[in-house]
Amino acid sequence: MTAGTEAPTLGLTHQASEDTGLGHRGPQSKSIVVPYGFWLFVLSDMVLFSALFASYASLVHATDGGPTTSQLFDRKLVAVETMALLISSFVCGLAMITAKRKNMVWTQVWLVMTGLLGLVFLGIELHEFSTMIAEGAGPQRSAFLSSFFTLVGCHGAHVTAGLLWLGTMMAQIWNKGFQEHIMRRLLCFSVFWHALDIIWVAIFTIVYLIGTLP
Amino acid sequence: MTELDPEKLNVAPGVPHDSMLSETVSYVVGLGLALVLTGVSFWVASTGTLWGPGVATGLVVLAIAQMGVHLVFFLHITSGPDNTNNVLALAFGVLIVLLVMIGTIFIMAHMNSNMMPDPTQMNLQMQH
């Protein structure tokens, strides 16, 4: 294996004579271990969300005489949100492809688009939240609304954190170039961003679509 | 069994494939499938032509399918030998998620039906 021909930053950096991952020749390279550890974090994050989904499902009918799901949710708005986040996830993948080829301009372009689409998603969500609170359907109105704001708000907080991380990554790539440790962070970010889209699939199905069935 | 390339025994989650074309194709195919599944979900939820009680189950199935599409085409979690660690971690995560969700929903639904709520407090209870 010739090292460094293409993108040693992604995938294994070991020589063929070195570790095979079977344990007797030392640990895997950092470019394997770090994203794997981050993958474990993402999975534990999904476990956290599963608890929020479970409490939402248990409390969705506990409306205390207040507004119900089909009175509150607007499917058209949710469709736009879903599109924005899905395309953002896709564009993030394109950024990974160009980053692997160390193409600075296109990587930054795709990352900016990823961030803008994330902002569209977040803007619609905040608009929805503020409209609901203005109508008196805030988190303190009923157990249903408490669990709704906790679940969807937790996802929104993750998206916000992801956007801050995205900005940081763009600055780091711009200043430090496509170094190995920067690429590891970018890979972790893309795993995080795709995982947020997976959680959103569960949210728009369980909360918004099943919640507004006739 | 042929000898495995030691370079390929493990791969990090989310790492794209080798050639630019196959990587781009993977993401485009994933986007296409996700768009179709999302579209079908919204259509199924809006149309009145389907058997009502089955719609919720159908939506859950569509959502699980779309999560699978995201895992395979965006996160590149595959069944290949270099992905064993990632798949095992995912399987454990799915196990815990299912235990928490199904367990909670099952227990809470039955606890509710085993309690006789005070009629004046009916609004605080789950109403089916």
Coordinates of C-alpha atoms in Angstrom, one line a residue:
Chain A
M1 CA 0.0 0.0 0.0
T2 CA 1.4 3.4 -0.9
A3 CA 0.5 5.9 1.7
G4 CA -0.5 9.4 0.8
T5 CA -1.6 8.9 -2.8
E6 CA -5.2 9.8 -2.1
A7 CA -6.7 11.1 1.0
P8 CA -4.8 9.4 3.8
T9 CA -6.9 11.6 6.0
L10 CA -9.9 9.4 5.6
G11 CA -9.9 5.8 6.3
L12 CA -6.9 3.8 7.5
T13 CA -3.5 5.4 7.8
H14 CA -1.7 2.2 8.7
Q15 CA 0.7 0.4 6.4
A16 CA -0.2 -3.1 5.3
S17 CA 2.4 -4.6 7.6
E18 CA 0.8 -3.0 10.6
D19 CA -2.3 -3.5 12.7
T20 CA -5.1 -5.6 11.3
G21 CA -7.6 -4.7 14.0
L22 CA -7.3 -8.1 15.6
G23 CA -5.8 -6.8 18.8
H24 CA -2.3 -8.3 18.8
R25 CA -0.6 -5.5 16.8
G26 CA -1.9 -2.4 18.7
P27 CA -5.0 -0.2 18.3
Q28 CA -6.6 1.1 15.2
S29 CA -5.5 4.4 13.8
K30 CA -7.1 7.6 15.1
S31 CA -9.0 8.1 11.9
I32 CA -10.9 4.9 12.7
V33 CA -11.1 5.2 16.5
V34 CA -12.3 8.8 16.7
P35 CA -15.2 8.5 14.3
Y36 CA -16.2 5.2 15.8
G37 CA -16.3 6.8 19.3
F38 CA -18.4 9.6 17.8
W39 CA -20.7 7.0 16.2
L40 CA -21.2 5.5 19.7
F41 CA -22.1 9.0 21.0
V42 CA -24.6 9.5 18.2
L43 CA -26.2 6.2 19.0
S44 CA -26.5 7.1 22.7
D45 CA -28.0 10.4 21.6
M46 CA -30.6 8.4 19.7
V47 CA -31.3 6.5 23.0
L48 CA -31.9 9.8 24.6
F49 CA -34.3 10.8 21.9
S50 CA -36.1 7.4 22.3
A51 CA -36.9 8.3 25.9
L52 CA -38.4 11.7 24.7
F53 CA -40.4 9.9 22.0
A54 CA -41.7 7.4 24.6
S55 CA -42.8 10.2 26.9
Y56 CA -44.4 12.1 24.0
A57 CA -46.3 9.0 22.9
S58 CA -47.5 8.5 26.5
L59 CA -48.6 12.1 27.0
V60 CA -49.9 13.0 23.5
H61 CA -53.6 12.7 24.5
A62 CA -53.1 14.4 27.9
T63 CA -54.2 17.8 26.5
D64 CA -56.0 19.1 29.7
G65 CA -58.8 20.5 27.5
G66 CA -56.2 22.6 25.6
P67 CA -55.3 22.5 21.9
T68 CA -54.8 19.0 20.3
T69 CA -52.3 17.9 17.7
S70 CA -54.5 18.3 14.7
Q71 CA -55.5 21.8 15.8
L72 CA -51.8 22.9 16.2
F73 CA -49.8 21.4 13.4
D74 CA -49.4 22.6 9.9
R75 CA -48.4 19.9 7.4
K76 CA -47.3 22.3 4.7
L77 CA -44.8 24.0 7.0
V78 CA -43.5 20.6 8.1
A79 CA -43.0 19.5 4.5
V80 CA -40.9 22.6 3.8
E81 CA -38.9 21.9 7.0
T82 CA -38.4 18.3 6.0
M83 CA -37.2 19.2 2.6
A84 CA -34.7 21.8 4.0
L85 CA -33.2 19.4 6.4
L86 CA -33.0 16.5 3.9
I87 CA -31.3 18.6 1.2
S88 CA -29.0 20.0 3.9
S89 CA -28.0 16.5 4.8
F90 CA -27.4 15.7 1.1
V91 CA -25.3 18.8 0.5
C92 CA -23.3 18.0 3.6
G93 CA -22.4 14.7 1.9
L94 CA -21.3 16.6 -1.2
A95 CA -19.1 18.7 1.0
M96 CA -17.5 15.5 2.3
I97 CA -16.8 14.4 -1.2
T98 CA -15.1 17.6 -2.2
A99 CA -13.2 17.9 1.1
K100 CA -11.7 14.5 0.5
R101 CA -10.3 15.9 -2.7
K102 CA -9.0 19.0 -0.8
N103 CA -11.1 21.3 -3.0
M104 CA -11.4 24.4 -0.8
V105 CA -13.8 26.5 -2.8
W106 CA -16.4 23.8 -3.4
T107 CA -16.1 22.4 0.2
Q108 CA -16.9 25.9 1.5
V109 CA -19.7 26.4 -1.0
W110 CA -21.4 23.1 0.0
L111 CA -20.9 23.8 3.7
V112 CA -22.4 27.3 3.4
M113 CA -25.4 25.7 1.6
T114 CA -25.6 23.1 4.4
G115 CA -25.7 25.8 7.0
L116 CA -28.2 28.0 5.1
L117 CA -30.6 25.1 4.7
G118 CA -30.2 24.3 8.4
L119 CA -31.0 27.9 9.2
V120 CA -34.2 27.7 7.0
F121 CA -35.2 24.7 9.0
L122 CA -34.4 26.3 12.3
G123 CA -36.2 29.6 11.3
I124 CA -39.4 27.7 10.4
E125 CA -39.3 25.8 13.7
L126 CA -38.8 28.9 15.8
H127 CA -41.6 30.6 13.8
E128 CA -43.8 27.6 14.7
F129 CA -42.9 27.7 18.3
S130 CA -43.4 31.4 18.7
T131 CA -46.8 31.2 16.9
M132 CA -47.9 28.4 19.3
I133 CA -46.8 30.2 22.4
A134 CA -48.5 33.4 21.2
E135 CA -51.7 31.4 20.8
G136 CA -51.4 30.2 24.4
A137 CA -50.2 26.8 23.4
G138 CA -46.9 27.0 25.2
P139 CA -45.1 24.2 27.0
Q140 CA -46.8 25.0 30.3
R141 CA -50.3 24.5 28.8
S142 CA -50.6 20.7 29.1
A143 CA -48.5 17.6 29.5
F144 CA -48.9 17.0 25.8
L145 CA -47.4 20.4 25.0
S146 CA -44.6 20.0 27.6
S147 CA -43.5 16.7 25.9
F148 CA -43.9 18.2 22.4
F149 CA -41.6 21.2 23.2
T150 CA -39.1 18.9 24.9
L151 CA -38.9 16.5 22.0
V152 CA -38.9 18.9 19.1
G153 CA -37.0 21.6 21.0
C154 CA -34.3 19.1 21.9
H155 CA -33.9 18.3 18.2
G156 CA -33.9 22.0 17.4
A157 CA -31.2 22.5 20.1
H158 CA -29.1 19.8 18.4
V159 CA -29.5 21.6 15.0
T160 CA -28.4 24.8 16.6
A161 CA -25.3 23.2 18.1
G162 CA -24.7 21.6 14.7
L163 CA -24.8 25.0 13.0
L164 CA -22.3 26.4 15.4
W165 CA -20.1 23.4 14.9
L166 CA -20.5 23.9 11.1
G167 CA -19.3 27.5 11.3
T168 CA -16.3 26.4 13.4
M169 CA -15.4 23.7 10.9
M170 CA -15.6 26.1 8.0
A171 CA -13.2 28.5 9.8
Q172 CA -10.9 25.7 10.7
I173 CA -10.8 24.3 7.1
W174 CA -10.2 27.8 5.8
N175 CA -7.3 28.6 8.2
K176 CA -5.6 25.2 8.7
G177 CA -6.5 23.4 5.4
F178 CA -7.4 19.8 5.0
Q179 CA -5.2 18.4 7.8
E180 CA -5.8 15.0 9.2
H181 CA -7.3 16.1 12.5
I182 CA -9.5 18.7 10.7
M183 CA -10.8 16.0 8.4
R184 CA -11.6 13.8 11.4
R185 CA -13.7 16.6 12.9
L186 CA -15.4 17.2 9.6
L187 CA -16.3 13.5 9.3
C188 CA -17.7 13.5 12.9
F189 CA -19.8 16.6 12.0
S190 CA -21.2 14.9 8.9
V191 CA -22.2 11.9 11.0
F192 CA -23.9 14.2 13.5
W193 CA -25.7 16.1 10.7
H194 CA -27.0 12.9 9.0
A195 CA -28.1 11.5 12.4
L196 CA -30.2 14.7 13.1
D197 CA -32.0 14.1 9.8
I198 CA -32.7 10.5 10.8
I199 CA -34.2 11.7 14.1
W200 CA -36.3 14.3 12.1
V201 CA -37.7 11.5 10.0
A202 CA -39.1 9.9 13.3
I203 CA -40.4 13.3 14.5
F204 CA -42.2 14.3 11.3
T205 CA -43.8 10.9 11.1
I206 CA -44.8 10.3 14.7
V207 CA -45.5 13.9 15.8
Y208 CA -46.7 15.7 12.7
L209 CA -48.1 13.1 10.3
I210 CA -49.6 10.5 12.7
G211 CA -50.7 13.4 15.0
T212 CA -52.7 15.1 12.2
L213 CA -54.4 12.0 10.8
P214 CA -58.2 12.5 10.5
Chain B
M1 CA -12.3 -17.8 2.1
T2 CA -9.8 -15.5 0.5
E3 CA -7.5 -13.4 2.6
L4 CA -9.0 -10.1 3.6
D5 CA -7.1 -7.0 2.8
P6 CA -5.8 -5.9 6.2
E7 CA -6.3 -2.3 5.2
K8 CA -10.0 -2.9 4.9
L9 CA -10.8 -4.7 8.1
N10 CA -12.4 -1.7 9.6
V11 CA -13.8 1.5 8.3
A12 CA -15.1 4.5 10.2
P13 CA -18.8 5.3 10.0
G14 CA -19.7 8.0 7.5
V15 CA -16.6 7.5 5.3
P16 CA -17.5 7.8 1.6
H17 CA -16.4 5.2 -1.0
D18 CA -13.3 5.5 -3.2
S19 CA -14.2 7.1 -6.5
M20 CA -15.9 10.5 -6.8
L21 CA -18.5 9.1 -9.2
S22 CA -19.6 6.2 -6.9
E23 CA -19.7 8.5 -3.9
T24 CA -21.8 11.1 -5.7
V25 CA -24.1 8.4 -7.1
S26 CA -24.6 7.0 -3.6
Y27 CA -25.7 10.4 -2.2
V28 CA -27.9 11.1 -5.2
V29 CA -29.6 7.7 -5.0
G30 CA -30.0 8.2 -1.3
L31 CA -31.6 11.6 -1.8
G32 CA -33.9 10.2 -4.5
L33 CA -35.1 7.4 -2.3
A34 CA -35.5 9.7 0.7
L35 CA -37.6 12.1 -1.4
V36 CA -39.8 9.3 -2.7
L37 CA -40.4 7.9 0.8
T38 CA -41.0 11.4 2.3
G39 CA -43.4 12.1 -0.5
V40 CA -45.3 8.9 -0.1
S41 CA -45.5 9.5 3.7
F42 CA -47.1 12.9 3.2
W43 CA -49.4 11.5 0.5
V44 CA -50.5 8.5 2.6
A45 CA -51.2 10.9 5.5
S46 CA -53.3 13.2 3.4
T47 CA -55.3 10.9 1.1
G48 CA -58.6 9.5 2.3
T49 CA -58.5 6.5 -0.1
L50 CA -56.6 4.1 2.2
W51 CA -58.0 2.0 5.0
G52 CA -57.9 4.4 8.0
P53 CA -56.6 2.2 10.8
G54 CA -53.7 1.0 8.7
V55 CA -52.4 4.4 7.9
A56 CA -50.4 5.0 11.1
T57 CA -48.7 1.6 10.8
G58 CA -47.9 2.3 7.2
L59 CA -46.3 5.6 8.1
V60 CA -44.1 4.0 10.7
V61 CA -43.0 1.4 8.1
L62 CA -42.2 4.2 5.7
A63 CA -40.2 6.1 8.3
I64 CA -38.2 3.0 9.2
A65 CA -37.4 2.5 5.5
Q66 CA -36.3 6.0 5.2
M67 CA -34.0 5.7 8.2
G68 CA -32.5 2.7 6.5
V69 CA -31.9 4.7 3.4
H70 CA -30.2 7.4 5.4
L71 CA -28.0 4.9 7.2
V72 CA -26.9 3.1 4.0
F73 CA -26.5 6.0 1.5
F74 CA -25.6 8.9 3.8
L75 CA -23.8 7.3 6.7
H76 CA -22.4 4.4 4.6
I77 CA -23.3 1.7 7.2
T78 CA -23.2 -1.4 5.1
S79 CA -23.1 -5.2 5.6
G80 CA -19.5 -5.4 4.5
P81 CA -16.8 -7.1 6.7
D82 CA -15.1 -3.7 7.3
N83 CA -18.3 -2.4 8.8
T84 CA -18.9 -5.1 11.5
N85 CA -18.0 -2.8 14.4
N86 CA -20.3 0.0 13.2
V87 CA -23.2 -2.4 12.5
L88 CA -22.8 -4.1 15.9
A89 CA -22.9 -0.7 17.7
L90 CA -25.9 0.2 15.6
A91 CA -27.7 -3.0 16.5
F92 CA -27.1 -2.4 20.2
G93 CA -28.4 1.1 19.9
V94 CA -31.5 -0.1 18.0
L95 CA -32.1 -2.7 20.7
I96 CA -32.0 -0.1 23.5
V97 CA -34.2 2.3 21.5
L98 CA -36.8 -0.4 20.9
L99 CA -36.8 -1.5 24.6
V100 CA -37.2 2.1 25.8
M101 CA -40.0 3.0 23.4
I102 CA -42.0 -0.2 23.1
G103 CA -41.6 -0.9 26.9
T104 CA -42.7 2.6 27.9
I105 CA -45.6 2.8 25.5
F106 CA -46.8 -0.7 26.5
I107 CA -46.5 -0.2 30.2
M108 CA -48.0 3.3 30.2
A109 CA -51.0 2.2 28.1
H110 CA -51.8 -0.7 30.3
M111 CA -51.2 1.2 33.5
N112 CA -53.7 3.7 32.3
S113 CA -56.3 1.1 31.5
N114 CA -55.8 -0.5 34.9
M115 CA -56.6 2.8 36.7
M116 CA -60.1 4.1 37.2
P117 CA -59.8 7.9 36.8
D118 CA -62.0 10.2 38.7
P119 CA -64.5 11.6 36.2
T120 CA -63.6 15.2 37.2
Q121 CA -60.0 14.5 36.4
M122 CA -60.5 12.8 33.1
N123 CA -58.7 15.5 31.2
L124 CA -55.5 14.8 33.0
Q125 CA -55.6 11.2 31.9
M126 CA -54.8 9.8 28.5
Q127 CA -58.0 9.6 26.4
H128 CA -58.2 7.2 23.6

